[in-house]
Short mmCIF file of C-alpha atoms in Angstrom, two decimals:
data_model
loop_
_atom_site.label_atom_id
_atom_site.label_comp_id
_atom_site.label_asym_id
_atom_site.label_seq_id
_atom_site.Cartn_x
_atom_site.Cartn_y
_atom_site.Cartn_z
CA MET Z 13 -11.07 -29.65 -16.69
CA ALA Z 14 -12.94 -26.44 -17.47
CA LEU Z 15 -15.09 -26.80 -14.34
CA LEU Z 16 -12.06 -27.38 -12.10
CA THR Z 17 -10.18 -24.46 -13.66
CA ASN Z 18 -13.19 -22.16 -13.25
CA ALA Z 19 -13.56 -23.28 -9.62
CA LEU Z 20 -9.91 -22.45 -8.93
CA LYS Z 21 -10.27 -19.08 -10.64
CA TYR Z 22 -13.35 -18.36 -8.50
CA MET Z 23 -11.36 -19.27 -5.37
CA ARG Z 24 -8.55 -16.98 -6.54
CA ILE Z 25 -10.94 -14.05 -7.09
CA LYS Z 26 -12.62 -14.63 -3.72
CA LYS Z 27 -9.30 -14.83 -1.87
CA ASN Z 28 -8.00 -11.72 -3.66
CA PHE Z 29 -11.12 -9.80 -2.71
CA PHE Z 30 -10.81 -10.89 0.93
CA ILE Z 31 -7.15 -9.79 1.16
CA LYS Z 32 -7.82 -6.48 -0.64
CA GLN Z 33 -10.68 -5.90 1.80
CA LYS Z 34 -8.23 -6.30 4.69
CA ILE Z 35 -5.81 -3.84 3.08
CA VAL Z 36 -8.61 -1.27 2.68
CA ILE Z 37 -9.60 -1.74 6.35
CA VAL Z 38 -5.99 -1.20 7.49
CA LEU Z 39 -5.70 1.96 5.37
CA LEU Z 40 -9.03 3.28 6.65
CA LEU Z 41 -8.05 2.66 10.28
CA PHE Z 42 -4.72 4.43 9.82
CA SER Z 43 -6.44 7.33 8.02
CA PHE Z 44 -8.97 7.62 10.85
CA VAL Z 45 -6.25 7.65 13.54
CA ALA Z 46 -4.14 10.18 11.60
CA PHE Z 47 -7.16 12.44 10.96
CA ALA Z 48 -8.24 12.23 14.63
CA GLY Z 49 -4.67 13.11 15.68
CA ILE Z 50 -4.63 16.14 13.38
CA ILE Z 51 -8.01 17.36 14.69
CA TYR Z 52 -6.91 16.84 18.31
CA THR Z 53 -3.62 18.68 17.76
CA PHE Z 54 -5.31 21.60 15.98
CA GLN Z 55 -8.09 21.93 18.55
CA THR Z 56 -5.78 21.63 21.58
CA SER Z 57 -3.29 24.10 20.13
CA SER Z 58 -6.05 26.60 19.28
CA ASN Z 59 -7.63 26.33 22.74
CA LEU Z 60 -4.27 26.75 24.47
CA ASP Z 61 -3.35 29.78 22.35
CA ALA Z 62 -6.73 31.37 23.06
CA GLN Z 63 -6.31 30.68 26.79
CA HIS Z 64 -2.84 32.23 26.88
CA ILE Z 65 -4.01 35.32 24.97
CA GLN Z 66 -6.88 35.73 27.42
CA LEU Z 67 -4.52 35.39 30.42
CA VAL Z 68 -2.13 38.00 29.05
CA GLU Z 69 -4.94 40.42 28.16
CA SER Z 70 -6.61 40.01 31.57
CA SER Z 71 -3.26 40.53 33.33
CA GLU Z 72 -2.67 43.74 31.41
CA LYS Z 73 -6.18 44.95 32.29
CA ILE Z 74 -5.51 44.32 36.01
CA GLU Z 75 -2.46 46.57 35.89
CA ILE Z 76 -4.34 49.22 33.88
CA GLU Z 77 -7.30 49.29 36.30
CA VAL Z 78 -5.04 49.66 39.37
CA PHE Z 79 -3.08 52.51 37.79
CA ASN Z 80 -6.28 54.19 36.60
CA ALA Z 81 -7.63 54.01 40.15
CA ARG Z 82 -4.45 55.57 41.50
CA ILE Z 83 -4.57 58.45 39.01
CA MET Z 84 -8.27 59.06 39.69
CA LEU Z 85 -7.62 59.02 43.46
CA ASP Z 86 -4.87 61.64 43.19
CA GLU Z 87 -7.13 63.87 41.10
CA PHE Z 88 -10.05 63.36 43.50
CA LEU Z 89 -7.96 64.28 46.53
CA ASP Z 90 -6.67 67.32 44.66
CA GLY Z 91 -10.25 68.56 44.47
CA ASP Z 92 -11.45 67.35 41.08
CA THR Z 93 -15.23 67.19 41.59
CA SER Z 94 -15.87 65.35 38.30
CA ILE Z 95 -14.45 62.18 39.75
CA LYS Z 96 -16.69 60.11 41.98
CA LYS Z 97 -15.69 57.76 44.77
CA GLY Z 98 -17.55 54.91 43.15
CA SER Z 99 -15.54 55.17 39.93
CA ILE Z 100 -12.28 54.78 41.85
CA LEU Z 101 -13.49 51.77 43.83
CA GLU Z 102 -15.04 50.32 40.66
CA CYS Z 103 -11.54 50.10 39.08
CA TYR Z 104 -10.37 47.90 41.94
CA GLY Z 105 -13.54 45.85 41.62
CA LYS Z 106 -12.83 45.29 37.91
CA ALA Z 107 -9.26 44.28 38.76
CA ASN Z 108 -10.62 41.71 41.23
CA ASN Z 109 -13.06 40.40 38.58
CA TYR Z 110 -10.23 39.96 36.11
CA ILE Z 111 -8.31 37.99 38.75
CA LYS Z 112 -11.37 35.76 39.31
CA GLY Z 113 -11.60 35.26 35.52
CA ILE Z 114 -7.94 34.24 35.36
CA GLY Z 115 -8.56 31.82 38.25
CA LEU Z 116 -11.47 30.20 36.37
CA ILE Z 117 -9.38 29.85 33.19
CA THR Z 118 -6.49 28.18 34.98
CA THR Z 119 -8.78 25.99 37.12
CA ASN Z 120 -10.20 24.35 33.95
CA SER Z 121 -6.73 23.77 32.52
CA ASP Z 122 -4.67 20.57 32.73
CA SER Z 123 -1.57 22.75 33.13
CA LEU Z 124 -2.39 23.29 36.82
CA LYS Z 125 -0.71 19.95 37.45
CA LEU Z 126 2.56 21.54 36.39
CA ASP Z 127 4.98 23.10 38.89
CA GLN Z 128 4.68 26.50 37.22
CA GLY Z 129 0.90 26.25 37.40
CA ASN Z 130 0.97 26.00 41.19
CA ARG Z 131 3.42 28.90 41.41
CA PHE Z 132 1.25 30.96 39.07
CA LEU Z 133 -1.85 30.40 41.25
CA TYR Z 134 0.13 31.35 44.35
CA GLN Z 135 1.26 34.63 42.75
CA LEU Z 136 -2.31 35.25 41.55
CA THR Z 137 -3.59 34.87 45.13
CA LYS Z 138 -0.94 37.29 46.40
CA LEU Z 139 -1.90 39.75 43.68
CA ASP Z 140 -5.56 39.53 44.69
CA SER Z 141 -4.65 40.15 48.37
CA SER Z 142 -2.51 43.12 47.36
CA ILE Z 143 -5.41 44.74 45.48
CA VAL Z 144 -7.78 44.10 48.39
CA GLU Z 145 -5.30 45.79 50.71
CA ILE Z 146 -4.93 48.84 48.40
CA LYS Z 147 -8.72 49.05 48.08
CA LYS Z 148 -9.12 49.27 51.89
CA ILE Z 149 -6.52 52.04 52.20
CA VAL Z 150 -8.08 53.94 49.26
CA GLN Z 151 -11.55 53.62 50.77
CA LEU Z 152 -10.25 55.05 54.06
CA SER Z 153 -8.64 58.00 52.24
CA LEU Z 154 -11.86 58.66 50.33
CA ASN Z 155 -13.92 58.68 53.52
CA LYS Z 156 -11.59 61.21 55.17
CA ARG Z 157 -11.05 63.03 51.87
CA GLN Z 158 -7.46 63.62 52.84
CA GLN Z 159 -4.04 62.30 52.04
CA GLY Z 160 -3.20 61.30 55.61
CA ASN Z 161 -2.54 57.70 54.64
CA ASP Z 162 -0.25 58.67 51.80
CA SER Z 163 2.71 56.60 53.04
CA SER Z 164 0.54 53.51 53.50
CA LEU Z 165 -0.92 53.98 50.02
CA LEU Z 166 2.51 54.44 48.50
CA ASN Z 167 3.81 51.32 50.25
CA SER Z 168 0.76 49.33 49.11
CA ASN Z 169 1.18 50.48 45.50
CA ARG Z 170 4.89 49.75 45.62
CA ASN Z 171 4.13 46.30 47.03
CA PHE Z 172 1.53 45.78 44.27
CA ILE Z 173 4.12 46.58 41.58
CA LEU Z 174 6.60 44.09 43.07
CA ILE Z 175 3.93 41.40 43.36
CA PHE Z 176 2.64 42.13 39.87
CA ASN Z 177 6.17 41.77 38.42
CA GLU Z 178 6.53 38.38 40.14
CA TYR Z 179 3.07 37.48 38.89
CA GLU Z 180 4.05 38.33 35.29
CA LYS Z 181 7.19 36.18 35.58
CA SER Z 182 5.14 33.27 36.88
CA LEU Z 183 2.60 33.86 34.06
CA HIS Z 184 5.29 33.70 31.38
CA SER Z 185 6.80 30.58 33.02
CA TYR Z 186 3.34 29.03 33.18
CA ILE Z 187 2.67 29.78 29.48
CA SER Z 188 6.12 28.45 28.51
CA GLU Z 189 5.64 25.21 30.43
CA SER Z 190 2.11 24.79 29.02
CA ASN Z 191 3.52 25.14 25.50
CA ASN Z 192 6.24 22.63 26.31
CA LEU Z 193 3.59 20.22 27.61
CA LEU Z 194 1.63 20.63 24.37
CA LYS Z 195 4.79 20.01 22.35
CA ARG Z 196 5.43 16.80 24.31
CA LYS Z 197 1.85 15.68 23.70
CA ILE Z 198 2.17 16.42 19.99
CA PHE Z 199 5.49 14.57 19.88
CA ILE Z 200 3.93 11.55 21.61
CA LEU Z 201 0.98 11.72 19.24
CA LEU Z 202 3.23 11.94 16.17
CA THR Z 203 5.31 9.06 17.50
CA ALA Z 204 2.15 6.99 17.99
CA VAL Z 205 0.93 7.85 14.47
CA PHE Z 206 4.36 6.97 13.06
CA ILE Z 207 4.33 3.63 14.89
CA ILE Z 208 0.80 2.95 13.62
CA LEU Z 209 1.99 3.88 10.12
CA ILE Z 210 4.89 1.41 10.38
CA ILE Z 211 2.56 -1.29 11.69
CA SER Z 212 0.07 -0.53 8.90
CA LEU Z 213 2.81 -0.73 6.27
CA ILE Z 214 4.03 -4.04 7.72
CA LEU Z 215 0.48 -5.41 7.68
CA ILE Z 216 -0.07 -4.17 4.12
CA VAL Z 217 3.23 -5.71 2.96
CA ARG Z 218 2.32 -8.99 4.65
CA LEU Z 219 -1.14 -8.93 3.10
CA MET Z 220 0.32 -8.12 -0.32
CA ASN Z 221 2.82 -10.97 0.06
CA SER Z 222 -0.05 -13.21 1.12
CA LEU Z 223 -1.97 -12.06 -1.95
CA ILE Z 224 1.00 -12.82 -4.21
CA ARG Z 225 1.55 -16.23 -2.56
CA THR Z 226 -2.16 -17.02 -2.87
CA ASN Z 227 -2.19 -16.07 -6.55
CA ARG Z 228 0.90 -18.17 -7.22
CA GLU Z 229 -0.47 -21.10 -5.26
CA LEU Z 230 -3.80 -20.95 -7.05
CA LEU Z 231 -2.04 -20.58 -10.41
CA ARG Z 232 0.20 -23.50 -9.52
CA ASN Z 233 -2.83 -25.59 -8.56
CA THR Z 234 -4.55 -24.55 -11.78
CA MET Z 235 -1.51 -25.65 -13.76
CA LYS Z 236 -1.36 -28.94 -11.85
CA VAL Z 237 -5.04 -29.60 -12.52
CA GLU Z 238 -4.57 -28.65 -16.16
CA GLN Z 239 -1.47 -30.86 -16.44
CA SER Z 240 -3.15 -33.86 -14.82
CA GLU Z 241 -6.20 -33.40 -17.06
CA ARG Z 242 -3.96 -33.12 -20.10
CA LYS Z 243 -2.23 -36.37 -19.12
CA ARG Z 244 -5.56 -38.11 -18.57
CA ILE Z 245 -6.94 -36.91 -21.93
CA ALA Z 246 -3.69 -37.87 -23.66
CA MET Z 247 -3.86 -41.37 -22.13
CA ASP Z 248 -7.52 -41.72 -23.11
CA LEU Z 249 -6.70 -40.69 -26.69
CA HIS Z 250 -3.70 -43.00 -26.81
CA ASP Z 251 -5.44 -46.00 -25.27
CA GLY Z 252 -8.82 -45.39 -26.89
CA LEU Z 253 -8.83 -43.53 -30.19
CA GLY Z 254 -5.17 -44.30 -30.96
CA ALA Z 255 -5.70 -48.04 -30.43
CA MET Z 256 -8.83 -48.02 -32.61
CA LEU Z 257 -7.08 -46.14 -35.43
CA SER Z 258 -4.17 -48.60 -35.25
CA SER Z 259 -6.69 -51.47 -35.49
CA VAL Z 260 -8.39 -49.82 -38.47
CA GLY Z 261 -5.05 -49.48 -40.22
CA LEU Z 262 -4.11 -53.08 -39.40
CA TYR Z 263 -7.41 -54.54 -40.62
CA SER Z 264 -7.33 -52.43 -43.78
CA LYS Z 265 -3.87 -53.82 -44.59
CA ILE Z 266 -5.11 -57.38 -44.05
CA LEU Z 267 -8.12 -56.75 -46.25
CA GLU Z 268 -5.91 -55.09 -48.84
CA LYS Z 269 -3.92 -58.31 -49.17
CA GLU Z 270 -7.06 -60.37 -49.47
CA PHE Z 271 -8.46 -58.14 -52.20
CA LYS Z 272 -5.20 -57.60 -54.06
CA ASP Z 273 -6.78 -59.08 -57.20
CA ASN Z 274 -9.62 -56.55 -57.01
CA LYS Z 275 -7.90 -53.29 -57.96
CA GLN Z 276 -10.84 -51.06 -57.04
CA ALA Z 277 -11.28 -52.62 -53.60
CA SER Z 278 -7.51 -52.71 -53.07
CA SER Z 279 -7.27 -49.01 -53.94
CA ASN Z 280 -10.09 -48.10 -51.54
CA LEU Z 281 -8.53 -50.14 -48.77
CA ASN Z 282 -5.17 -48.51 -49.41
CA GLN Z 283 -6.81 -45.09 -49.09
CA ILE Z 284 -8.41 -46.19 -45.79
CA THR Z 285 -4.98 -47.29 -44.58
CA GLN Z 286 -3.44 -43.94 -45.47
CA LEU Z 287 -6.30 -42.00 -43.85
CA SER Z 288 -6.04 -44.06 -40.67
CA ASN Z 289 -2.27 -43.45 -40.60
CA GLN Z 290 -2.81 -39.70 -41.05
CA ALA Z 291 -5.49 -39.72 -38.34
CA LEU Z 292 -3.14 -41.67 -36.06
CA GLN Z 293 -0.37 -39.15 -36.73
CA THR Z 294 -2.75 -36.29 -35.96
CA VAL Z 295 -3.79 -37.99 -32.72
CA SER Z 296 -0.11 -38.47 -31.84
CA GLU Z 297 0.51 -34.75 -32.38
CA VAL Z 298 -2.50 -33.86 -30.23
CA ILE Z 299 -1.26 -36.23 -27.51
CA ASN Z 300 2.20 -34.69 -27.70
CA ASN Z 301 0.73 -31.19 -27.40
CA LEU Z 302 -1.34 -32.26 -24.43
CA ASN Z 303 1.50 -34.09 -22.74
CA PRO Z 304 4.93 -33.56 -24.38
CA SER Z 305 6.37 -37.05 -24.25
CA ILE Z 306 9.59 -35.76 -25.77
CA LEU Z 307 10.49 -34.27 -22.38
CA LYS Z 308 10.46 -37.77 -20.91
CA ARG Z 309 13.25 -38.81 -23.27
CA HIS Z 310 15.21 -35.54 -23.57
CA ASN Z 311 15.96 -32.46 -21.49
CA ILE Z 312 14.48 -29.03 -22.23
CA VAL Z 313 17.35 -27.97 -24.53
CA GLU Z 314 17.20 -31.08 -26.75
CA SER Z 315 13.39 -31.01 -26.77
CA LEU Z 316 13.25 -27.37 -27.91
CA ASP Z 317 16.01 -27.98 -30.45
CA ARG Z 318 14.06 -30.89 -32.00
CA PHE Z 319 10.85 -28.85 -31.92
CA CYS Z 320 12.52 -25.91 -33.70
CA SER Z 321 14.03 -28.27 -36.30
CA ARG Z 322 10.60 -29.70 -37.03
CA ILE Z 323 9.16 -26.17 -37.44
CA ASN Z 324 11.99 -25.23 -39.84
CA LYS Z 325 11.26 -28.32 -41.98
CA VAL Z 326 7.52 -27.90 -42.38
CA GLY Z 327 6.95 -24.14 -42.30
CA ASN Z 328 7.94 -20.84 -43.87
CA LEU Z 329 9.22 -19.54 -40.52
CA LYS Z 330 12.99 -19.58 -40.06
CA LEU Z 331 13.46 -20.37 -36.38
CA GLN Z 332 16.82 -20.06 -34.61
CA PHE Z 333 17.48 -21.69 -31.27
CA ASN Z 334 20.46 -20.87 -29.05
CA ALA Z 335 21.16 -22.53 -25.68
CA ASP Z 336 24.95 -22.16 -25.52
CA GLU Z 337 24.78 -20.42 -22.14
CA PHE Z 338 22.38 -22.91 -20.56
CA PHE Z 339 23.71 -25.54 -18.18
CA GLY Z 340 22.37 -27.88 -15.53
CA LYS Z 341 18.90 -29.34 -15.16
CA MET Z 342 15.45 -28.03 -14.39
CA ASP Z 343 12.52 -29.45 -12.52
CA LYS Z 344 10.35 -31.47 -14.95
CA SER Z 345 7.21 -29.51 -14.13
CA ARG Z 346 9.03 -26.26 -14.99
CA GLU Z 347 10.42 -27.80 -18.16
CA VAL Z 348 6.88 -28.70 -19.23
CA ILE Z 349 5.66 -25.13 -18.56
CA LEU Z 350 8.66 -23.63 -20.42
CA TYR Z 351 8.14 -26.01 -23.36
CA ARG Z 352 4.44 -25.10 -23.56
CA ILE Z 353 5.27 -21.37 -23.41
CA CYS Z 354 7.69 -21.73 -26.34
CA SER Z 355 5.17 -23.81 -28.23
CA GLU Z 356 2.45 -21.21 -27.70
CA LEU Z 357 4.75 -18.31 -28.68
CA ILE Z 358 5.79 -20.06 -31.91
CA ASN Z 359 2.18 -20.94 -32.66
CA ASN Z 360 1.19 -17.26 -32.19
CA THR Z 361 3.99 -16.17 -34.54
CA ILE Z 362 2.91 -18.62 -37.23
CA LYS Z 363 -0.80 -17.81 -36.95
CA HIS Z 364 -0.86 -14.07 -36.30
CA ALA Z 365 2.49 -12.37 -36.84
CA ASN Z 366 3.16 -12.94 -40.58
CA ALA Z 367 6.81 -13.27 -39.55
CA THR Z 368 9.65 -14.81 -41.55
CA LYS Z 369 12.19 -15.05 -38.71
CA ALA Z 370 12.07 -15.83 -35.04
CA SER Z 371 14.62 -16.71 -32.39
CA ILE Z 372 14.71 -18.43 -29.01
CA VAL Z 373 17.62 -17.83 -26.63
CA LEU Z 374 17.76 -19.99 -23.51
CA SER Z 375 20.37 -19.20 -20.85
CA ARG Z 376 21.01 -19.75 -17.19
CA THR Z 377 22.94 -17.85 -14.52
CA THR Z 378 21.27 -17.37 -11.17
CA LYS Z 379 17.96 -17.68 -13.03
CA VAL Z 380 16.69 -19.31 -16.19
CA MET Z 381 16.27 -16.70 -18.94
CA LEU Z 382 14.14 -17.23 -22.04
CA LYS Z 383 14.16 -14.58 -24.76
CA TYR Z 384 11.82 -14.94 -27.73
CA GLN Z 385 11.65 -12.52 -30.67
CA ASP Z 386 10.09 -12.38 -34.14
CA ASN Z 387 10.03 -9.85 -37.00
CA GLY Z 388 6.25 -9.93 -37.41
CA ILE Z 389 3.65 -7.18 -37.55
CA GLY Z 390 3.52 -6.70 -33.77
CA PHE Z 391 0.49 -5.40 -31.91
CA ASN Z 392 -0.72 -3.01 -29.21
CA ARG Z 393 0.37 -4.78 -26.03
CA ASP Z 394 -2.06 -3.09 -23.62
CA GLU Z 395 -5.12 -3.68 -25.79
CA LEU Z 396 -4.19 -7.32 -26.28
CA LEU Z 397 -3.64 -7.99 -22.59
CA VAL Z 398 -7.10 -6.60 -21.84
CA SER Z 399 -9.09 -8.17 -24.66
CA ASP Z 400 -6.84 -11.06 -25.77
CA ILE Z 401 -7.52 -10.28 -29.45
CA ASN Z 402 -7.38 -13.27 -31.80
CA GLY Z 403 -6.89 -15.64 -28.86
CA MET Z 404 -3.12 -15.20 -28.65
CA GLY Z 405 -3.20 -16.25 -24.99
CA LEU Z 406 -0.63 -13.80 -23.64
CA THR Z 407 -2.46 -13.70 -20.31
CA ASN Z 408 -2.24 -17.48 -20.21
CA ILE Z 409 1.53 -17.30 -20.83
CA ILE Z 410 1.91 -14.69 -18.08
CA ASP Z 411 -0.13 -16.83 -15.69
CA ARG Z 412 2.05 -19.85 -16.46
CA VAL Z 413 5.22 -17.87 -15.75
CA GLU Z 414 3.83 -16.37 -12.52
CA SER Z 415 2.68 -19.79 -11.34
CA ILE Z 416 6.36 -20.80 -10.96
CA GLY Z 417 7.46 -17.45 -9.51
CA GLY Z 418 8.73 -16.00 -12.78
CA GLN Z 419 8.47 -12.58 -14.41
CA CYS Z 420 7.66 -11.40 -17.94
CA LEU Z 421 8.70 -8.34 -19.89
CA ILE Z 422 6.89 -7.80 -23.22
CA ASP Z 423 8.17 -5.39 -25.84
CA THR Z 424 6.03 -4.89 -28.92
CA SER Z 425 4.15 -2.32 -30.96
CA LYS Z 426 2.35 -2.31 -34.29
CA GLY Z 427 4.78 -2.88 -37.15
CA ASN Z 428 7.81 -3.51 -34.89
CA GLY Z 429 7.67 -7.22 -34.19
CA PHE Z 430 7.28 -8.97 -30.89
CA ALA Z 431 9.76 -9.74 -28.09
CA ILE Z 432 9.35 -11.26 -24.65
CA SER Z 433 11.86 -11.87 -21.87
CA ILE Z 434 11.04 -14.41 -19.20
CA GLU Z 435 12.90 -14.94 -15.91
CA ILE Z 436 12.32 -18.09 -13.88
CA GLY Z 437 13.85 -18.81 -10.49
CA ILE Z 438 15.89 -21.97 -9.93
CA ASP Z 439 15.68 -24.41 -7.07
CA LYS Z 440 19.04 -24.16 -5.27
CA ARG Z 441 19.30 -27.95 -5.24
CA GLN Z 442 19.31 -28.07 -9.04
#
């Protein structure tokens, strides 16, 4: 029995480890996806902000260079010898370079696929043509060193201002649509992460339920193996040792009659008879503990009532049993587990608690409820569950309850007695 139980426990540990490993993998995958999404969002947002800042700054520099060139041209034509022709033309050259830089920035951007991106590039091209046109007129004026083309220059500058205003509008629209595109991407990403989170939670819940079912199944199998082994050992004791002890008692009685004239021999034989009867009674108690035969003749309420009556007769513990609110029947396998739990709890109270009173309350509504309490010395619950001090077997009781889908609630502390509440589900057909 020990080998089979250990094998089942090993299977339980192995299965638990495998399921927990799956849960860790799911959590790691979700964490990786979420972290990658955060990095992508941060990097994309930073790059887009930097790009927009660069576009705005370059656009402002274009306007500044054109206006600087105009001011320098007016001063040059007015006779300011400190201003050189090259400086004026250089301003237009810088403006053209800034336009080329803006073109490179937008060419490498995904936002060019947007409607506002195409419009922005169109306005940028017009702006570049406008500056080229102004540069030609300015160069002609510089060569003649006169203001003969003043009207053409004024018209070109006025046209530049109009084009630049349209360009700025298209730039703002382009930036706005790029931001909206980023927001949509972030929304899609967050939606995907949320969906992955939901899927991960569903998988974790399913794995946890699988873990719980596996534990219960393995516990149930352990209890079945234990129960079958208990029955086999009980039968072996009954058919083997019990039969031999009965034979010893029978033969000693026969010999006692034959040696009734020999007082010494008769007394010895009588003592053998009594010892064999005591041994047979002890074997019967062991058999009953291994496989409670009383449950074959009575239901759980009558069996516990008789058990409590026997405890009250032979011990110093005053045990009260109340089943007024219990009705119906239970599955025999659950009755056996419940009977063993009560037996183990009472045994713990007698051996370890130094209690004078204890009570068992058995009731049934939508579930079977068992409440056990004593006025003993109590103990530290957490320490006992970890180390199982004095072999009280609380973990064994909890395992028995969980094997049939039940729950335990233990309430105890040093000097304040012991109490346990057990809930066990009921088969709807019962």
